[in-house]
Short mmCIF file of C-alpha atoms in Angstrom, two decimals:
data_model
loop_
_atom_site.label_atom_id
_atom_site.label_comp_id
_atom_site.label_asym_id
_atom_site.label_seq_id
_atom_site.Cartn_x
_atom_site.Cartn_y
_atom_site.Cartn_z
CA MET T 102 69.70 18.28 14.66
CA ARG T 103 69.75 21.67 16.39
CA LYS T 104 69.06 23.31 12.98
CA ILE T 105 66.44 20.81 11.78
CA LEU T 106 64.25 20.97 14.90
CA PRO T 107 63.68 24.78 14.81
CA ALA T 108 62.90 24.54 11.10
CA LEU T 109 60.30 21.84 11.72
CA LEU T 110 58.76 23.92 14.50
CA CYS T 111 58.50 26.94 12.18
CA ILE T 112 56.77 24.85 9.51
CA LEU T 113 54.35 23.45 12.10
CA LEU T 114 53.53 26.90 13.46
CA LEU T 115 52.97 28.33 10.00
CA SER T 116 50.70 25.47 8.98
CA THR T 117 48.60 25.58 12.16
CA SER T 118 48.29 29.36 12.22
CA SER T 119 47.13 29.72 8.60
CA PRO T 120 43.55 30.98 8.30
CA ALA T 121 40.84 28.34 8.02
CA ALA T 122 38.76 28.08 4.87
CA PRO T 123 35.76 30.46 4.95
CA LYS T 124 32.59 28.90 6.35
CA LYS T 125 29.07 30.29 6.62
CA GLU T 126 25.87 28.65 7.82
CA PHE T 127 22.30 29.55 6.92
CA ARG T 128 19.03 28.41 8.45
CA GLY T 129 15.56 28.63 6.99
CA SER T 130 14.91 31.47 4.57
CA PHE T 131 17.89 33.67 3.67
CA THR T 132 18.84 36.33 1.13
CA PRO T 133 21.99 35.44 -0.84
CA GLY T 134 24.66 38.09 -1.17
CA THR T 135 27.38 36.43 -3.29
CA ASN T 136 27.35 34.18 -6.35
CA GLY T 137 28.20 31.22 -4.14
CA GLU T 138 25.28 32.00 -1.86
CA LYS T 139 23.04 32.36 -4.92
CA LEU T 140 24.08 28.87 -5.98
CA LEU T 141 23.39 27.54 -2.49
CA SER T 142 19.96 29.21 -2.51
CA LEU T 143 19.16 27.71 -5.92
CA LEU T 144 20.17 24.20 -4.83
CA VAL T 145 18.06 24.57 -1.67
CA SER T 146 15.03 25.65 -3.68
CA LEU T 147 15.41 22.68 -6.04
CA THR T 148 15.98 19.97 -3.42
CA ASN T 149 14.27 21.24 -0.22
CA PRO T 150 16.96 19.51 1.85
CA GLU T 151 17.28 18.87 5.54
CA VAL T 152 20.98 19.81 5.23
CA LEU T 153 22.98 21.02 2.24
CA GLU T 154 26.72 21.66 2.17
CA LEU T 155 28.26 23.48 -0.79
CA ARG T 156 32.04 23.58 -1.17
CA MET T 157 33.95 25.63 -3.74
CA ASP T 158 37.62 26.47 -4.17
CA GLU T 159 36.42 29.96 -5.11
CA GLU T 160 33.19 31.84 -5.71
CA PRO T 161 31.62 31.45 -9.18
CA ASP T 162 32.48 34.47 -11.30
CA ASP T 163 29.84 36.63 -13.01
CA GLN T 164 29.99 34.41 -16.11
CA GLY T 165 29.17 31.32 -14.02
CA ASN T 166 32.62 29.70 -14.04
CA VAL T 167 33.96 27.82 -11.01
CA ARG T 168 36.97 25.52 -10.97
CA ASN T 169 36.02 22.95 -8.32
CA ILE T 170 32.66 22.37 -6.68
CA HIS T 171 31.20 19.76 -4.32
CA PHE T 172 27.77 19.59 -2.80
CA LEU T 173 26.28 17.17 -0.32
CA VAL T 174 22.52 17.05 0.15
CA LYS T 175 20.99 15.16 3.06
CA GLY T 176 17.28 14.45 3.11
CA ALA T 177 16.49 16.01 -0.26
CA THR T 178 12.90 16.10 -1.43
CA VAL T 179 12.63 15.60 -5.18
CA GLY T 180 9.16 15.28 -6.67
CA GLY T 181 7.74 14.41 -3.25
CA PHE T 182 10.32 11.65 -2.85
CA ARG T 183 12.97 11.74 -0.09
CA VAL T 184 16.58 11.00 -1.02
CA GLU T 185 18.80 10.17 1.96
CA LYS T 186 22.01 11.36 0.31
CA LEU T 187 22.90 13.09 -2.92
CA ALA T 188 26.51 14.15 -3.47
CA LEU T 189 28.24 15.59 -6.52
CA GLU T 190 31.78 16.72 -7.25
CA ALA T 191 32.73 18.51 -10.47
CA SER T 192 35.77 20.27 -11.90
CA PHE T 193 36.14 23.18 -14.33
CA VAL T 194 32.44 23.91 -14.39
CA GLU T 195 30.96 26.44 -16.81
CA LEU T 196 27.43 27.49 -15.84
CA ASN T 197 25.23 30.19 -17.28
CA PRO T 198 25.67 33.60 -15.58
CA PRO T 199 24.36 33.82 -11.99
CA SER T 200 22.07 36.65 -13.12
CA LYS T 201 20.16 34.02 -15.15
CA TRP T 202 19.74 31.47 -12.35
CA ASP T 203 16.04 31.15 -11.66
CA PRO T 204 14.40 28.32 -9.64
CA LYS T 205 11.07 29.03 -11.36
CA ALA T 206 12.44 28.70 -14.90
CA LYS T 207 12.15 25.55 -17.00
CA ASP T 208 15.94 25.24 -16.76
CA PRO T 209 16.81 26.83 -13.38
CA ILE T 210 20.52 26.56 -14.14
CA VAL T 211 22.38 25.60 -17.30
CA VAL T 212 25.54 23.49 -17.15
CA ARG T 213 27.41 24.48 -20.28
CA ASN T 214 30.57 22.47 -19.80
CA VAL T 215 32.19 20.22 -17.18
CA LEU T 216 35.58 18.53 -17.37
CA ARG T 217 34.74 15.84 -14.79
CA SER T 218 31.85 15.03 -12.47
CA ASN T 219 31.16 12.26 -9.95
CA LEU T 220 27.85 11.39 -8.31
CA GLU T 221 26.53 9.32 -5.41
CA ALA T 222 22.92 8.78 -4.37
CA ILE T 223 21.49 6.73 -1.50
CA ILE T 224 17.78 5.95 -1.17
CA LEU T 225 16.33 4.22 1.90
CA GLU T 226 13.71 1.47 1.78
CA LYS T 227 11.55 3.34 4.30
CA ASP T 228 11.52 6.44 2.10
CA ILE T 229 10.57 4.41 -0.99
CA ASN T 230 7.62 2.92 0.88
CA SER T 231 6.63 6.27 2.31
CA ALA T 232 6.42 7.68 -1.21
CA LEU T 233 4.55 4.64 -2.51
CA SER T 234 2.03 4.63 0.34
CA GLY T 235 0.13 7.51 -1.19
CA TYR T 236 0.49 6.36 -4.80
CA ALA T 237 -2.70 5.44 -6.64
CA GLY T 238 -2.30 5.14 -10.39
CA ASN T 239 -4.80 4.10 -13.03
CA ASP T 240 -3.52 0.52 -13.04
CA TRP T 241 -1.38 0.05 -9.91
CA ASN T 242 -2.13 0.75 -6.24
CA ARG T 243 -1.12 -0.36 -2.72
CA ILE T 244 2.48 -0.88 -3.78
CA SER T 245 5.26 -1.64 -1.26
CA VAL T 246 8.94 -2.54 -1.57
CA ASP T 247 11.15 -4.92 0.43
CA LEU T 248 14.91 -4.62 -0.14
CA LYS T 249 17.25 -7.60 0.21
CA PRO T 250 20.95 -7.87 -0.69
CA GLY T 251 21.04 -7.57 -4.49
CA ILE T 252 17.27 -7.97 -4.82
CA ILE T 253 14.21 -5.77 -4.72
CA GLY T 254 10.93 -7.34 -3.72
CA ALA T 255 7.68 -5.53 -4.41
CA ARG T 256 3.99 -6.24 -4.19
CA GLY T 257 1.00 -4.33 -5.41
CA TYR T 258 -2.43 -4.63 -6.92
CA TYR T 259 -2.78 -4.36 -10.67
CA HIS T 260 -6.13 -3.58 -12.28
CA VAL T 261 -6.90 -5.25 -15.58
CA LYS T 262 -9.62 -3.23 -17.31
CA ASN T 263 -10.80 -6.09 -19.47
CA PRO T 264 -12.29 -8.29 -18.01
CA GLY T 265 -12.21 -6.05 -14.94
CA LEU T 266 -9.98 -7.94 -12.52
CA THR T 267 -7.74 -6.74 -9.70
CA LEU T 268 -4.66 -8.94 -9.34
CA LEU T 269 -2.14 -9.23 -6.55
CA ALA T 270 1.29 -9.02 -8.19
CA GLU T 271 4.40 -10.01 -6.24
CA VAL T 272 7.73 -9.27 -7.89
CA LYS T 273 11.33 -10.13 -7.16
CA THR T 274 13.88 -8.45 -9.37
CA GLY T 275 17.48 -7.50 -9.67
CA LEU T 276 18.68 -4.18 -11.01
CA GLU T 277 21.21 -3.25 -13.65
CA ILE T 278 22.74 -0.07 -15.01
CA ARG T 279 22.48 0.41 -18.76
CA ASN T 280 24.55 2.87 -20.76
CA GLY T 281 25.60 4.57 -17.53
CA LYS T 282 22.35 6.54 -17.56
CA GLU T 283 19.48 4.13 -16.92
CA LEU T 284 18.40 1.73 -14.20
CA TRP T 285 16.49 -1.35 -15.40
CA LEU T 286 14.78 -4.25 -13.67
CA LYS T 287 16.37 -7.61 -14.54
CA ASN T 288 15.58 -11.29 -13.98
CA VAL T 289 12.06 -10.41 -12.96
CA GLU T 290 10.12 -13.15 -11.14
CA LEU T 291 6.34 -12.80 -10.93
CA LYS T 292 3.68 -14.36 -8.78
CA ILE T 293 0.14 -13.58 -9.89
CA ASN T 294 -3.08 -14.75 -8.25
CA HIS T 295 -4.41 -15.50 -11.75
CA ASP T 296 -1.79 -17.23 -13.89
CA GLU T 297 -3.56 -16.40 -17.16
CA GLN T 298 -2.93 -12.70 -16.53
CA THR T 299 0.87 -13.04 -16.28
CA ASP T 300 1.44 -11.64 -19.76
CA ALA T 301 -0.58 -8.52 -18.96
CA VAL T 302 1.49 -7.78 -15.86
CA ARG T 303 4.75 -8.49 -17.68
CA GLN T 304 3.74 -5.95 -20.28
CA ALA T 305 2.95 -3.46 -17.53
CA ILE T 306 6.47 -3.94 -16.13
CA ARG T 307 7.98 -3.51 -19.58
CA ASP T 308 6.07 -0.25 -19.91
CA ILE T 309 7.79 1.27 -16.85
CA GLN T 310 11.33 0.45 -18.02
CA PRO T 311 13.74 2.08 -17.36
CA VAL T 312 12.70 2.73 -13.77
CA VAL T 313 15.34 5.48 -13.44
CA ASP T 314 16.74 7.69 -16.22
CA ILE T 315 19.27 10.43 -15.45
CA ARG T 316 19.75 11.74 -19.00
CA ASP T 317 18.16 15.05 -17.98
CA PHE T 318 20.42 15.46 -14.93
CA PRO T 319 22.20 18.82 -15.38
CA PHE T 320 25.71 17.42 -14.78
CA PRO T 321 27.04 14.75 -17.14
CA VAL T 322 27.67 11.61 -15.05
CA THR T 323 28.11 7.94 -15.90
CA LEU T 324 26.75 5.50 -13.33
CA ALA T 325 28.92 2.44 -12.70
CA VAL T 326 28.20 1.20 -9.15
CA LEU T 327 24.90 -0.21 -7.92
CA SER T 328 24.30 -1.96 -4.61
CA VAL T 329 21.23 -3.03 -2.66
CA ASP T 330 21.09 -4.21 0.95
CA ASP T 331 18.35 -4.62 3.57
CA GLN T 332 17.92 -0.91 4.11
CA LYS T 333 19.08 1.06 1.09
CA LEU T 334 19.88 1.34 -2.57
CA ARG T 335 23.12 3.07 -3.59
CA LEU T 336 24.07 4.44 -7.00
CA SER T 337 27.44 5.95 -7.82
CA THR T 338 29.93 6.77 -10.50
CA ARG T 339 33.05 4.59 -10.53
CA THR T 340 34.82 7.22 -8.42
CA PRO T 341 32.53 8.58 -5.69
CA PRO T 342 32.51 12.33 -5.02
CA LYS T 343 34.84 13.56 -2.30
CA PRO T 344 34.75 16.88 -0.41
CA PHE T 345 37.79 19.14 -0.43
CA GLU T 346 39.09 22.11 1.52
CA GLY T 347 37.67 25.42 0.37
CA ILE T 348 34.78 27.81 0.87
CA LEU T 349 32.02 26.00 2.77
CA LEU T 350 28.43 27.20 2.71
CA ARG T 351 26.06 25.15 4.87
CA TYR T 352 22.27 25.25 4.94
CA VAL T 353 20.04 23.72 7.61
CA ARG T 354 16.28 23.54 7.13
CA GLY T 355 14.42 25.77 9.57
CA SER T 356 12.12 24.23 12.17
#
């Protein structure tokens, strides 16, 4: 016992005195100095987040290779639409060289190869309605969404050009993942203020399917989990992304 206790104390002291993983925080506009900071800057420019945390086991090399990476985006703005949470974890990632990363290019960053990647996204009902409040399409306008467990309710006004009617369409629908890449409406129930126009609105709904398609997402992910409650919609791979110990670069949007 007299030998074991000092040994345990030595192990404890060594573990607690080891240097913490590097951490840097940026606010507002900043000039990146390393490849990791360049990646952070690129992700910030693409998502305009409230907060973004980028974790790496090591900095990307000059060829764009990094073994493990995790990023967590809070309050991203994508196409004018706010996403509450977007998280991704990937291993053995091969990107194009950092010298080629360009937020203004058609392909700001190229993911050449990934061994494994996991994704999670959370969208709030209030953010969906905020985005829809300013939407005015050729056929649809004044659209709003009401989330319930497992169900999405929506209402909006649909304009039928011939014979020139504006219909109130109320929809209740479930959601399903198809092929791990697409999100489709399912078991759609319609209420129309003119029953004879039901077919026209059904066709309009068919025209917007799938409502979400992630085939162009840079990282290859397969969606498997979908849940809806009173406040949010959550999409995830079967295994959700998890942060790990490593280099941490954190960005906070400037005031």
